[in-house]
Coordinates of C-alpha atoms and ligand atoms in Angstrom, one line a residue:
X1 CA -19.4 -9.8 12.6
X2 CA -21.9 -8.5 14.4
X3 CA -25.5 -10.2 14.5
X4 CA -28.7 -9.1 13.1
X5 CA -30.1 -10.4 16.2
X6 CA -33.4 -8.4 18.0
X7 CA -33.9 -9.2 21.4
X8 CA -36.6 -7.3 23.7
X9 CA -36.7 -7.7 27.1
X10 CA -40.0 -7.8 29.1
X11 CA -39.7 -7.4 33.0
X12 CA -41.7 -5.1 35.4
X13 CA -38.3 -4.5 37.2
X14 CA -36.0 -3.4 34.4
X15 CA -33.7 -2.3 37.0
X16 CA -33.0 -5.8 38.5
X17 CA -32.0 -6.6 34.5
X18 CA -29.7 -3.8 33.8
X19 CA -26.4 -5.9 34.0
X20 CA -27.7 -8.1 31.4
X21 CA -28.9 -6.1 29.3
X22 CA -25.8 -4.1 29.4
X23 CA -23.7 -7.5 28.5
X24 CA -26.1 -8.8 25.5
X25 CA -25.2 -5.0 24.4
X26 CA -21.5 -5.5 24.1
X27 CA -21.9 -8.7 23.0
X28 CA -23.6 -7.3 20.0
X29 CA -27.2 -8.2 20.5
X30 CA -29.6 -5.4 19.9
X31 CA -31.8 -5.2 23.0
X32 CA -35.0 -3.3 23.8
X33 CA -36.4 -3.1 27.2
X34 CA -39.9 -2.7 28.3
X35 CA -42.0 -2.9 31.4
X36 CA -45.0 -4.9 31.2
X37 CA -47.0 -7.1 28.9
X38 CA -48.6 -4.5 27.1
X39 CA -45.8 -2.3 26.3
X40 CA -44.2 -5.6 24.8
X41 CA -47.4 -5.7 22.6
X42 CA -46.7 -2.2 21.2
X43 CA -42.9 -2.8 20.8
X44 CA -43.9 -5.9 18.7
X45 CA -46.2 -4.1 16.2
X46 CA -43.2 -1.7 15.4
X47 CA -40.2 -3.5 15.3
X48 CA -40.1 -7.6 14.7
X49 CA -37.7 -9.4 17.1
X50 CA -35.8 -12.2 17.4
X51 CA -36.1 -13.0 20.7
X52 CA -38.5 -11.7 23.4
X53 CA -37.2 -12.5 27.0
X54 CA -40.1 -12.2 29.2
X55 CA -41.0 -12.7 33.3
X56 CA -43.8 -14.6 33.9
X57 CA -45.3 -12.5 36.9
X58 CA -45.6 -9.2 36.1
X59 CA -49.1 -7.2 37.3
X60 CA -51.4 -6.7 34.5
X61 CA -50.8 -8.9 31.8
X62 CA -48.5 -11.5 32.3
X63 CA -45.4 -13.5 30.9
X64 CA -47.9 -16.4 29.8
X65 CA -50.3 -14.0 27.8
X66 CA -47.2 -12.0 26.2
X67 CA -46.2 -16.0 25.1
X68 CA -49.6 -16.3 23.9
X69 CA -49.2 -13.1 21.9
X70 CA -46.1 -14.4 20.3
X71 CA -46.7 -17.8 19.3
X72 CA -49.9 -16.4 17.6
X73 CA -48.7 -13.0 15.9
X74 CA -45.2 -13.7 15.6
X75 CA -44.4 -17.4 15.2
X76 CA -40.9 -16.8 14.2
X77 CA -39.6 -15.2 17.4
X78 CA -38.1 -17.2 19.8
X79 CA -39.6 -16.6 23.5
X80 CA -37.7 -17.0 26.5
X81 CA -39.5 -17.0 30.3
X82 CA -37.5 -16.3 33.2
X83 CA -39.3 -17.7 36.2
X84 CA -39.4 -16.9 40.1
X85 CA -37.5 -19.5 42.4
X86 CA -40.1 -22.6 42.8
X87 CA -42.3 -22.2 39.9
X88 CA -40.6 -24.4 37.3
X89 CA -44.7 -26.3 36.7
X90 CA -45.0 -22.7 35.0
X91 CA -42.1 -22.6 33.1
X92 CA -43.0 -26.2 32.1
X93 CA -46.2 -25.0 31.3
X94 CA -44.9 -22.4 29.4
X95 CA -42.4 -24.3 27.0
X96 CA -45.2 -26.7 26.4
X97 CA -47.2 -23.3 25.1
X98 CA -44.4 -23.1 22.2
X99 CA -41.6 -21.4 24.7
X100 CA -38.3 -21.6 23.1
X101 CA -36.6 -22.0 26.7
X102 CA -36.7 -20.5 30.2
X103 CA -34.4 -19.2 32.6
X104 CA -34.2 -19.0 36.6
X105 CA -34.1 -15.8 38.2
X106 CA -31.5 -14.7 39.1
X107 CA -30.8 -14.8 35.0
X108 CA -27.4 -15.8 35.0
X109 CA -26.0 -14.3 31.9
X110 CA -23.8 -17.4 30.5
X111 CA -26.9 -19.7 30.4
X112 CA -29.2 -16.5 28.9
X113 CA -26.1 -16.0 26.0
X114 CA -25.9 -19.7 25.6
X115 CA -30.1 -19.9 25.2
X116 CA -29.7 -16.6 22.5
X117 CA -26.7 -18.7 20.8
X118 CA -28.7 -21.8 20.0
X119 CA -31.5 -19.1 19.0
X120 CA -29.4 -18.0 16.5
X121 CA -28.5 -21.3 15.4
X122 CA -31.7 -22.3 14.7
X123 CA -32.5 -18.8 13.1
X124 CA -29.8 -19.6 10.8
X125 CA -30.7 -22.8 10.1
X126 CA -34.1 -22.3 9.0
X127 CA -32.6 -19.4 6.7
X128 CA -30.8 -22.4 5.6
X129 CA -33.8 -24.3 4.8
X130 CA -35.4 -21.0 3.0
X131 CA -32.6 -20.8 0.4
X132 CA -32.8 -25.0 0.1
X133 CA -36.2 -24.6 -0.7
X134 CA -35.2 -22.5 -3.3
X135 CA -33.0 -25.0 -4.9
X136 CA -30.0 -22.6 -3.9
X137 CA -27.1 -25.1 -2.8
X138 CA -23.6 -24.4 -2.7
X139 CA -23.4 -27.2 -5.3
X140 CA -20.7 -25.2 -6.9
X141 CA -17.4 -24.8 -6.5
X142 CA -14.1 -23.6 -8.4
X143 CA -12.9 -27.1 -8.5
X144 CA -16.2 -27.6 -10.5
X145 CA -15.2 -24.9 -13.2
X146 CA -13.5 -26.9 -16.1
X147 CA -11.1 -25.5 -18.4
X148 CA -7.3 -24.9 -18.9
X149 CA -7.5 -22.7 -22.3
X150 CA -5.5 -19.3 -21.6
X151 CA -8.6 -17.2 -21.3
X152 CA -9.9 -19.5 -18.6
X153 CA -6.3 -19.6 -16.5
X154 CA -6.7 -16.0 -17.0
X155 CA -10.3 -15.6 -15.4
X156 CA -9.4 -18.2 -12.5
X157 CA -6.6 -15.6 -11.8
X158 CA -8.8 -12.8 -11.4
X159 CA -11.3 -15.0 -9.5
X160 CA -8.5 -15.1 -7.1
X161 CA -7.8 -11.3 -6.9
X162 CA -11.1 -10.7 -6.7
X163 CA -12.7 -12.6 -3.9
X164 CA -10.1 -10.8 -1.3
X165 CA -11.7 -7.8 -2.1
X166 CA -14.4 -6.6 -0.8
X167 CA -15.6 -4.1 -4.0
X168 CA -18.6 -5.2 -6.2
X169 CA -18.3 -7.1 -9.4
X170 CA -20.1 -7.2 -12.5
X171 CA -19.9 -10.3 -14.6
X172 CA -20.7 -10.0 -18.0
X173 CA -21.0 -12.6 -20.6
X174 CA -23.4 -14.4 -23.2
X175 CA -25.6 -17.0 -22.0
X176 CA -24.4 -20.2 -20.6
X177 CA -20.7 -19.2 -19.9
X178 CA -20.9 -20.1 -16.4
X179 CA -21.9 -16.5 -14.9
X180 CA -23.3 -18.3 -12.0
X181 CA -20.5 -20.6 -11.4
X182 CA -17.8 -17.7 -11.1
X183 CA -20.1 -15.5 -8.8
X184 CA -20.1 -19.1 -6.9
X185 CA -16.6 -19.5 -7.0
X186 CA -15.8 -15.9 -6.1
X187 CA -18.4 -16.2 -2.9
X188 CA -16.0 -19.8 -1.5
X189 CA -12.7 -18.1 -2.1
X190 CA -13.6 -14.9 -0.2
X191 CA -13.3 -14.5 3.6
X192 CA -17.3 -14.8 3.5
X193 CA -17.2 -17.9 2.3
X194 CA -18.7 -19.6 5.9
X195 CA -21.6 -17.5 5.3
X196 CA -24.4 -17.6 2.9
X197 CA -24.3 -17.5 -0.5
X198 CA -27.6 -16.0 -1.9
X199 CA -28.1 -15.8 -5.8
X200 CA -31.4 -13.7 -7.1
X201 CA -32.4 -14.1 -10.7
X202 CA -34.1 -10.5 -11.3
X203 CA -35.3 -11.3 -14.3
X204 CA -37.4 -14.1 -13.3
X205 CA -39.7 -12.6 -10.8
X206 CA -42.2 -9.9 -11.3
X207 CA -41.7 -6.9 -10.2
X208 CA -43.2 -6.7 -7.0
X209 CA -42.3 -9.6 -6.0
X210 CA -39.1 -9.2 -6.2
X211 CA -39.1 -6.0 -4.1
X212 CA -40.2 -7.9 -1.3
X213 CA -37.8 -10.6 -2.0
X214 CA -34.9 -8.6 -1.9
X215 CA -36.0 -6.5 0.5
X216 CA -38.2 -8.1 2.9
X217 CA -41.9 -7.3 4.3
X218 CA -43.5 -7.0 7.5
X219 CA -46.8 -8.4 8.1
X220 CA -49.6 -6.9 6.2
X221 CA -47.3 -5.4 4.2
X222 CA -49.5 -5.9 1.0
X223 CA -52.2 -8.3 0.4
X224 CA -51.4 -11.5 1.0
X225 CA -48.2 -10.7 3.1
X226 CA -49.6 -12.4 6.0
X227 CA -46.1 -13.0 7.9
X228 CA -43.4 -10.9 7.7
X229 CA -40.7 -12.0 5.7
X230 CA -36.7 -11.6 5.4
X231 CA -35.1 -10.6 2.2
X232 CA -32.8 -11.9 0.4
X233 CA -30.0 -9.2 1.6
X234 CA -31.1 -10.1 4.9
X235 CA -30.5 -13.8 4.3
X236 CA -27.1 -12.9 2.7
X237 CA -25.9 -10.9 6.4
X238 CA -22.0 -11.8 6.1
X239 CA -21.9 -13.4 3.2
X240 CA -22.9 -12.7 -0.6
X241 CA -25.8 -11.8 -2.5
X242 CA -25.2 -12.5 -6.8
X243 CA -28.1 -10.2 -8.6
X244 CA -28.2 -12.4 -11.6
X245 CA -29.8 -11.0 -15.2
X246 CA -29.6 -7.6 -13.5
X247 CA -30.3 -6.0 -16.7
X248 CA -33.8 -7.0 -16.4
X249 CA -34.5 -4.6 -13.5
X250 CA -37.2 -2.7 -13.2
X251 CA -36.3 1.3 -13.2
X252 CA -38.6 1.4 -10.0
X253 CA -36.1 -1.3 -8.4
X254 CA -33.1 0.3 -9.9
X255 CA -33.7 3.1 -7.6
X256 CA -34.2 1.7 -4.6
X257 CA -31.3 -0.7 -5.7
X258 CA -29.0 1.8 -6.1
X259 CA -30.4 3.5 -2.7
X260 CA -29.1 0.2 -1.2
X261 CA -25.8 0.9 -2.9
X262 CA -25.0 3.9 -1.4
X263 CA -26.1 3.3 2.6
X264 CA -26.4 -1.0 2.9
X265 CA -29.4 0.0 4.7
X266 CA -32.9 -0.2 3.9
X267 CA -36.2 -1.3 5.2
X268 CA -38.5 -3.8 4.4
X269 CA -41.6 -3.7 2.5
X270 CA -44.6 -1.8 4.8
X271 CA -41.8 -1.2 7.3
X272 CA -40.5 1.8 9.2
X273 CA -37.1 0.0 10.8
X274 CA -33.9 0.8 8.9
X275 CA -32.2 -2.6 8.8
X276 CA -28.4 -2.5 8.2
X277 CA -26.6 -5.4 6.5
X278 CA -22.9 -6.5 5.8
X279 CA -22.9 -8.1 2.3
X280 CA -21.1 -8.3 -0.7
X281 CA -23.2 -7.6 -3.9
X282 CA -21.9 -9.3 -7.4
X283 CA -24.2 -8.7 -10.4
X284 CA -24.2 -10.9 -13.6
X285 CA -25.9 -9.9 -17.0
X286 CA -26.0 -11.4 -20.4
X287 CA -26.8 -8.3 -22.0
X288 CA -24.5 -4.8 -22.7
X289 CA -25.3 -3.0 -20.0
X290 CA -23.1 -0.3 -21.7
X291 CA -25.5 0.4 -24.7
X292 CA -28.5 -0.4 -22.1
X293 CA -27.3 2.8 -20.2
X294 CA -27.4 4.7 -23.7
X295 CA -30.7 3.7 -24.2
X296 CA -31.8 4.5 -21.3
X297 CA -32.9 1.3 -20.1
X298 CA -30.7 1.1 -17.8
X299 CA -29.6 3.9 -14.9
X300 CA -25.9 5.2 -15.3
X301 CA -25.1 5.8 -11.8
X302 CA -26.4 2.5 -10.9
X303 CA -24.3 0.7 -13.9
X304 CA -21.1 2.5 -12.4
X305 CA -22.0 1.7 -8.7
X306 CA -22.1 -2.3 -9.8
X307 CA -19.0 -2.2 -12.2
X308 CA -16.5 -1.2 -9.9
X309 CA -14.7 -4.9 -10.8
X310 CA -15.8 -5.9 -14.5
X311 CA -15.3 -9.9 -15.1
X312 CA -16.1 -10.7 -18.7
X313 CA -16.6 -14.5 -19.4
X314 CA -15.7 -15.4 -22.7
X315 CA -17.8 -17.6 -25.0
X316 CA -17.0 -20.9 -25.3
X317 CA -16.1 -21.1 -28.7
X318 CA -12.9 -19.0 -28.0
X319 CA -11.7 -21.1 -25.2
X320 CA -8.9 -23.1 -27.5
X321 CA -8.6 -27.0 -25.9
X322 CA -11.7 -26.8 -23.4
X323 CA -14.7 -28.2 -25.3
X324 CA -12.5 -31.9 -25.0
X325 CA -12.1 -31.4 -21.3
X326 CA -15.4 -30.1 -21.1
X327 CA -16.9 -33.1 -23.1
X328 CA -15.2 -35.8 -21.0
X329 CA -16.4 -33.8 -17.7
X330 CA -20.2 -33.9 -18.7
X331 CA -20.4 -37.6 -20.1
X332 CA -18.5 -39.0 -17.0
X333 CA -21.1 -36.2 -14.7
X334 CA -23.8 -37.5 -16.9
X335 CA -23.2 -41.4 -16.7
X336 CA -22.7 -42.0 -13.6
X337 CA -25.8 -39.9 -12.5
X338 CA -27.6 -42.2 -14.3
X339 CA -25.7 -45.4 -13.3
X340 CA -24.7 -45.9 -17.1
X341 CA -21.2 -47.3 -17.7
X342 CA -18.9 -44.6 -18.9
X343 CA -19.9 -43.9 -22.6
X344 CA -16.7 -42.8 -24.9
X345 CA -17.0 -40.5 -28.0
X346 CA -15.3 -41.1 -31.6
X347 CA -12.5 -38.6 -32.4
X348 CA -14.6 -37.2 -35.5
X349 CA -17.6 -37.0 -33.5
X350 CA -15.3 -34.6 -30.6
X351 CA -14.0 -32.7 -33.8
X352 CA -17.6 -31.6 -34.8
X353 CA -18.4 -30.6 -31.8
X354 CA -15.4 -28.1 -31.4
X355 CA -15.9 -26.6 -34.8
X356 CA -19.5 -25.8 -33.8
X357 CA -19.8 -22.2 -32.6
X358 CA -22.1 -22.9 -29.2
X359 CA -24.5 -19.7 -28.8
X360 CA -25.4 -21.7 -25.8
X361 CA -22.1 -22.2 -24.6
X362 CA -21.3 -24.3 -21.8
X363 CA -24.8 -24.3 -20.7
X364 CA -26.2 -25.6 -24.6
X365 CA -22.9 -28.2 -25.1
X366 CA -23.8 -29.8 -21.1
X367 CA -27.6 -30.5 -22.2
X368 CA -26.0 -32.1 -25.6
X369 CA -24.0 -34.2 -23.7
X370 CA -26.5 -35.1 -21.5
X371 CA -28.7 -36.0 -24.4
X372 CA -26.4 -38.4 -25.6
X373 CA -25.4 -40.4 -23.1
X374 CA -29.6 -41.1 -22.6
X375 CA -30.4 -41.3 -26.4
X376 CA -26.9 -43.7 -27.5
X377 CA -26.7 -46.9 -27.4
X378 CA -23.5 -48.7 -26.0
X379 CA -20.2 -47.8 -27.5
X380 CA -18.8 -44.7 -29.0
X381 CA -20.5 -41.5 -29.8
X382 CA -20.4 -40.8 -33.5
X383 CA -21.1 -37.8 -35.9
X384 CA -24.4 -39.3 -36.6
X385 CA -25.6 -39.6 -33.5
X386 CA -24.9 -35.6 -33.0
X387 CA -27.6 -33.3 -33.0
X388 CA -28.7 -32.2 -36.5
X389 CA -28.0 -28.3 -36.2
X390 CA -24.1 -29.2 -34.9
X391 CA -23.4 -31.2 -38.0
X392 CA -25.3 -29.2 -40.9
X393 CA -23.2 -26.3 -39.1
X394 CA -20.0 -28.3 -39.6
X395 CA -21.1 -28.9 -42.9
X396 CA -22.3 -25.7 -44.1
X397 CA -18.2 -24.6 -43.3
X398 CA -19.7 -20.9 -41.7
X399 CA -17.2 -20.1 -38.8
X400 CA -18.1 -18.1 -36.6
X401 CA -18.4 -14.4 -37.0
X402 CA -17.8 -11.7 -34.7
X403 CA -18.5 -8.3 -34.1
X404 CA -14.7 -7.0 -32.9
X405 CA -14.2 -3.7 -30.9
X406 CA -13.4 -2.1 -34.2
X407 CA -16.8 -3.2 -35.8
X408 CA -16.9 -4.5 -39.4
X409 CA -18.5 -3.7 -42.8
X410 CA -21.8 -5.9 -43.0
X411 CA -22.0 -5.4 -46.7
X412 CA -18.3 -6.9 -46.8
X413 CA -18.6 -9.8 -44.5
X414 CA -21.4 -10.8 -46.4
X415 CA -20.4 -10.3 -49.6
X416 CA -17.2 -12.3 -48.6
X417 CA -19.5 -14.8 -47.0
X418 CA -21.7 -15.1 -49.8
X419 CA -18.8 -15.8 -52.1
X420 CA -17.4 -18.6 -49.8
X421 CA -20.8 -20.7 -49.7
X422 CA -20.9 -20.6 -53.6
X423 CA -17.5 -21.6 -54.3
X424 CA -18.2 -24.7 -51.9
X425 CA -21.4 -25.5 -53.4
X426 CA -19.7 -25.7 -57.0
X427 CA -17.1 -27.4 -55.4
X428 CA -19.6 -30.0 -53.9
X429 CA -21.2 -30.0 -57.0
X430 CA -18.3 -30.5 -59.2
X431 CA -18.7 -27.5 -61.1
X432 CA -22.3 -28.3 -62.0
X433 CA -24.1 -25.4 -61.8
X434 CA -27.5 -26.7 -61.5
X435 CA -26.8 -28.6 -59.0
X436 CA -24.6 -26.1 -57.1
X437 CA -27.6 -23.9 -57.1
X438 CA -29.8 -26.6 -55.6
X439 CA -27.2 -27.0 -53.2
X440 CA -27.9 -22.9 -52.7
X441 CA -31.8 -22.7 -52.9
X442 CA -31.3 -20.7 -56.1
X443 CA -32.7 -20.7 -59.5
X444 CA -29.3 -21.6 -62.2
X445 CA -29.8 -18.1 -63.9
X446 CA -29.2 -16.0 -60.2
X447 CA -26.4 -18.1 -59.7
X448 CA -24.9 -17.3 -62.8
X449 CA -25.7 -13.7 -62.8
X450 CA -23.8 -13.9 -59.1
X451 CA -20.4 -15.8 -60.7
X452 CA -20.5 -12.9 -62.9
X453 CA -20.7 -10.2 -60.5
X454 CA -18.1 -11.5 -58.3
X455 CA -15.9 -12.9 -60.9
X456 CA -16.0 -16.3 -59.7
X457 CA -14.6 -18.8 -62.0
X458 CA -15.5 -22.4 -61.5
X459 CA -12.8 -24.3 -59.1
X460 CA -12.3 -27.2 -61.8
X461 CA -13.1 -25.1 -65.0
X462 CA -16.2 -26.8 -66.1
X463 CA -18.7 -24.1 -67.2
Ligands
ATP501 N1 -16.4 -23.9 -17.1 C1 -17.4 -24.7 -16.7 N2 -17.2 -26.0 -16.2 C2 -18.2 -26.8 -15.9 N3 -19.5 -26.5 -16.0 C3 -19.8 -25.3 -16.4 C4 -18.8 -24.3 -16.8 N4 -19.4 -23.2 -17.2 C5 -20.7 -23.4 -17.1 N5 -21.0 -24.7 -16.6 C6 -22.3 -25.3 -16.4 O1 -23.1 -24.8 -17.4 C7 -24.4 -24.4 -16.9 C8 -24.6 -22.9 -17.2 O2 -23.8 -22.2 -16.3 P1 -24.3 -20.8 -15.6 O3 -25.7 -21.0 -15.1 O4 -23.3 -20.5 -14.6 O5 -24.3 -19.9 -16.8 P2 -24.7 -18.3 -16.9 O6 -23.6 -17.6 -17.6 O7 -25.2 -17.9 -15.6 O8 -25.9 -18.4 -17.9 P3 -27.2 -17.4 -18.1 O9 -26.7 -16.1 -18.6 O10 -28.1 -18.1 -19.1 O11 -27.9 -17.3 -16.8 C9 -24.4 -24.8 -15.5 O12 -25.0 -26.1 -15.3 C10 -22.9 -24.8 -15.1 O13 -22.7 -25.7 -14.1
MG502 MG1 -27.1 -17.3 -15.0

């Protein structure tokens, strides 16, 4: 791969550096000479660089002054000195001034490639500690996705296929399915996976804000923008950037998005360079795109640039056999994070929980789980101790409903479901119609008048 890697080189003799130059060239690095201090100046209000490599005497201003202009303006780049034979007090001088290192004349070019290595080392490890700061850690991993129904052996399947390839990917699916975990999982199986992975939540940063911090700005770029800054496709050079909640995008961003798309190259905020990257762009959303895009809301060329590869997720509540996996996984996670002995749960207790539909999905039955384990006392997990909304649903007998590809009747499904709840509540009841409609939040006489429009008889015959 080749590196992002700026490197200008400062030297009133440019002709004496030719050779090197020339190597750093092949090697990849993207070098800029100039000759003198001032020039150097000019270069740096242009074009940001990594890594200035600079001689210390040159007429006019000098090595030390382009240092000084450096360390102040630009405290990210790394500056090298090259010194004369004999003068190493100035190059110690120097290094004290905030020089990254310094090189002997003759530059030899091992040692100079070996000084821009470590450079870059650094470089990447303070990207590093950018995306750390940002609580992004490759925390997870497809050993860490739990599940063995046939809709999950399924999507671990395609997670395969799909991280050899290099093609975008849209994962789709409701809230809490684990969007983030596949992009994850997708990122450490792919040839990428040495390099960064760099998720985005679009929906969760303003607008302008998130221009610059996909993007990038230079100094001055806006108010405020008082260093320039690297995007987040910068950070994700080589590896893979995950545009979570991409629905949520702006129009304005969509554009310049899409833009992105087409050339991988852009520039950053208030900047005039063209910066070409090498990543790989997955995309989740929890809403339709589809009927987003027939709204309007969303852009059609930029929903078909990002759904090259459709993954869609499925809710938990089809995933037949995972909630018990999943269950044991998150009070085992959950117990020993908190240096409890392992808590077990009551077979009745389990079956409640996998009748319950989970709007939350994983995401809703993890921060149950977690909740139990603090609010329980020692020994087995029972129905009582569930949540009140997982055992009225359980109790209240809806399943869930579902909108198939076909659509349904509303008037039907509720008609039928209206029918179902009544017959239960006489059959709680025993028949009694007063107190089936208590059990209904009805008046007696509109429960009557609704047994006689649907022909419902009582179940044991008492009137
Ligand atoms: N199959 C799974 N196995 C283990 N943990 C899971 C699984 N699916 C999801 N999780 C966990 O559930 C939580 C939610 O997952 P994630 O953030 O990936 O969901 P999401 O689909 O991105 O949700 P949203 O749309 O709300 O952003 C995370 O803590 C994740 O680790
Ligand atoms: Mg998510």
């Amino acid at each position: 791969m080749k590196p992002l890697f700026r490197v200008l080189v400062v030297d009133d003799e440019p002709l004496t550096l030719q050779l090197v130059v020339e190597s750093l060239t092949v090697e990849g690095y993207d070098v800029q000479i100039v000759s003198s201090g001032a020039e150097a100046i000019s270069a740096s209000q242009k074009n940001d660089f990594d890594v200035v490599i600079t001689d210390l005497a040159m007429p006019g201003m000098g090595g030390m002054e382009v240092l000084a202009h450096f360390t102040e303006h630009h405290p990210d780049t790394f500056v090298v000195v090259v010194t004369g034979y004999g003068t190493i007090e100035t190059a110690v001088g120097a290094m004290k001034r905030g020089a990254f290192d310094y090189l002997a004349k003759p530059a030899n070019l091992d040692e100079l490639l070996f000084t821009l290595k470590r450079a870059q080392e650094i470089r990447s490890l303070k990207d590093e500690n950018v995306l750390l700061r940002t609580q992004i850690q490759e925390q997870h991993r497809f050993d860490r996705i739990i599940g063995q129904s046939q809709l999950m052996q399924s999507l671990y399947h395609m997670i395969r296929r799909v991280a050899k390839s290099h093609s975008t990917v849209l994962i789709m699916g409701e809230s809490g399915t684990g969007k983030e975990l596949i992009a994850n999982a997708i990122h450490y199986h792919s040839e990428r996976k040495d390099n960064t992975f760099v998720p985005i939540n679009c929906g969760a940063i303003p607008e302008e804000l998130l221009e610059s911090e996909l993007f990038g700005h230079e100094r001055g770029a806006f108010t405020g923008a008082l260093r320039e800054r690297r995007g987040r496709f910068e950070l994700a050079h080589g590896g893979t950037i995950l545009l979570d909640e991409i629905g949520e995008m702006s129009p304005k961003l969509q554009v310049k998005l899409l833009r992105f798309l087409q050339e991988k190259k852009f520039q950053r905020l208030g900047g005039s360079r063209t910066i070409e990257v090498d990543v790989r762009i997955l995309a989740a959303t929890n809403k339709n795109l589809e009927r987003a895009v027939a709204a309007s809301e969303f852009r059609e060329d930029l929903f078909y640039r990002l759904n090259v590869i459709p993954i869609i997720v499925p809710p938990l509540r089809e995933r037949e056999g995972d909630i018990p996996l999943l269950v044991d996984h998150f009070l085992r996670q959950h117990c020993q994070k908190k240096e409890l002995s392992l808590k077990r749960i009551s077979k009745s207790a389990l079956d409640v929980l996998e009748r319950y539909n989970w709007p939350g999905n994983v995401r809703e039955l993890e921060n149950v789980i977690e909740r139990l384990v603090i609010m329980t006392e020692d020994g087995e997990i029972e129905v009582d101790d569930l949540p009140q909304r997982i055992r009225a649903y359980q109790e209240s007998g809806i399943k869930h409903l579902e909108i198939g590809e076909a659509g349904i009747s509303l008037k039907d499904t509720l008609d039928d479901l209206e029918k179902r709840l009544i017959l239960e509540a006489l059959q709680k009841a025993g028949g009694v119609k007063n107190k089936a409609a208590k059990l209904l939040g009805l008046n007696r006489t509109t429960l009557i008048e609704k047994l006689k429009k649907k022909g419902i008889v009582c179940p044991d015959g008492v009137a």
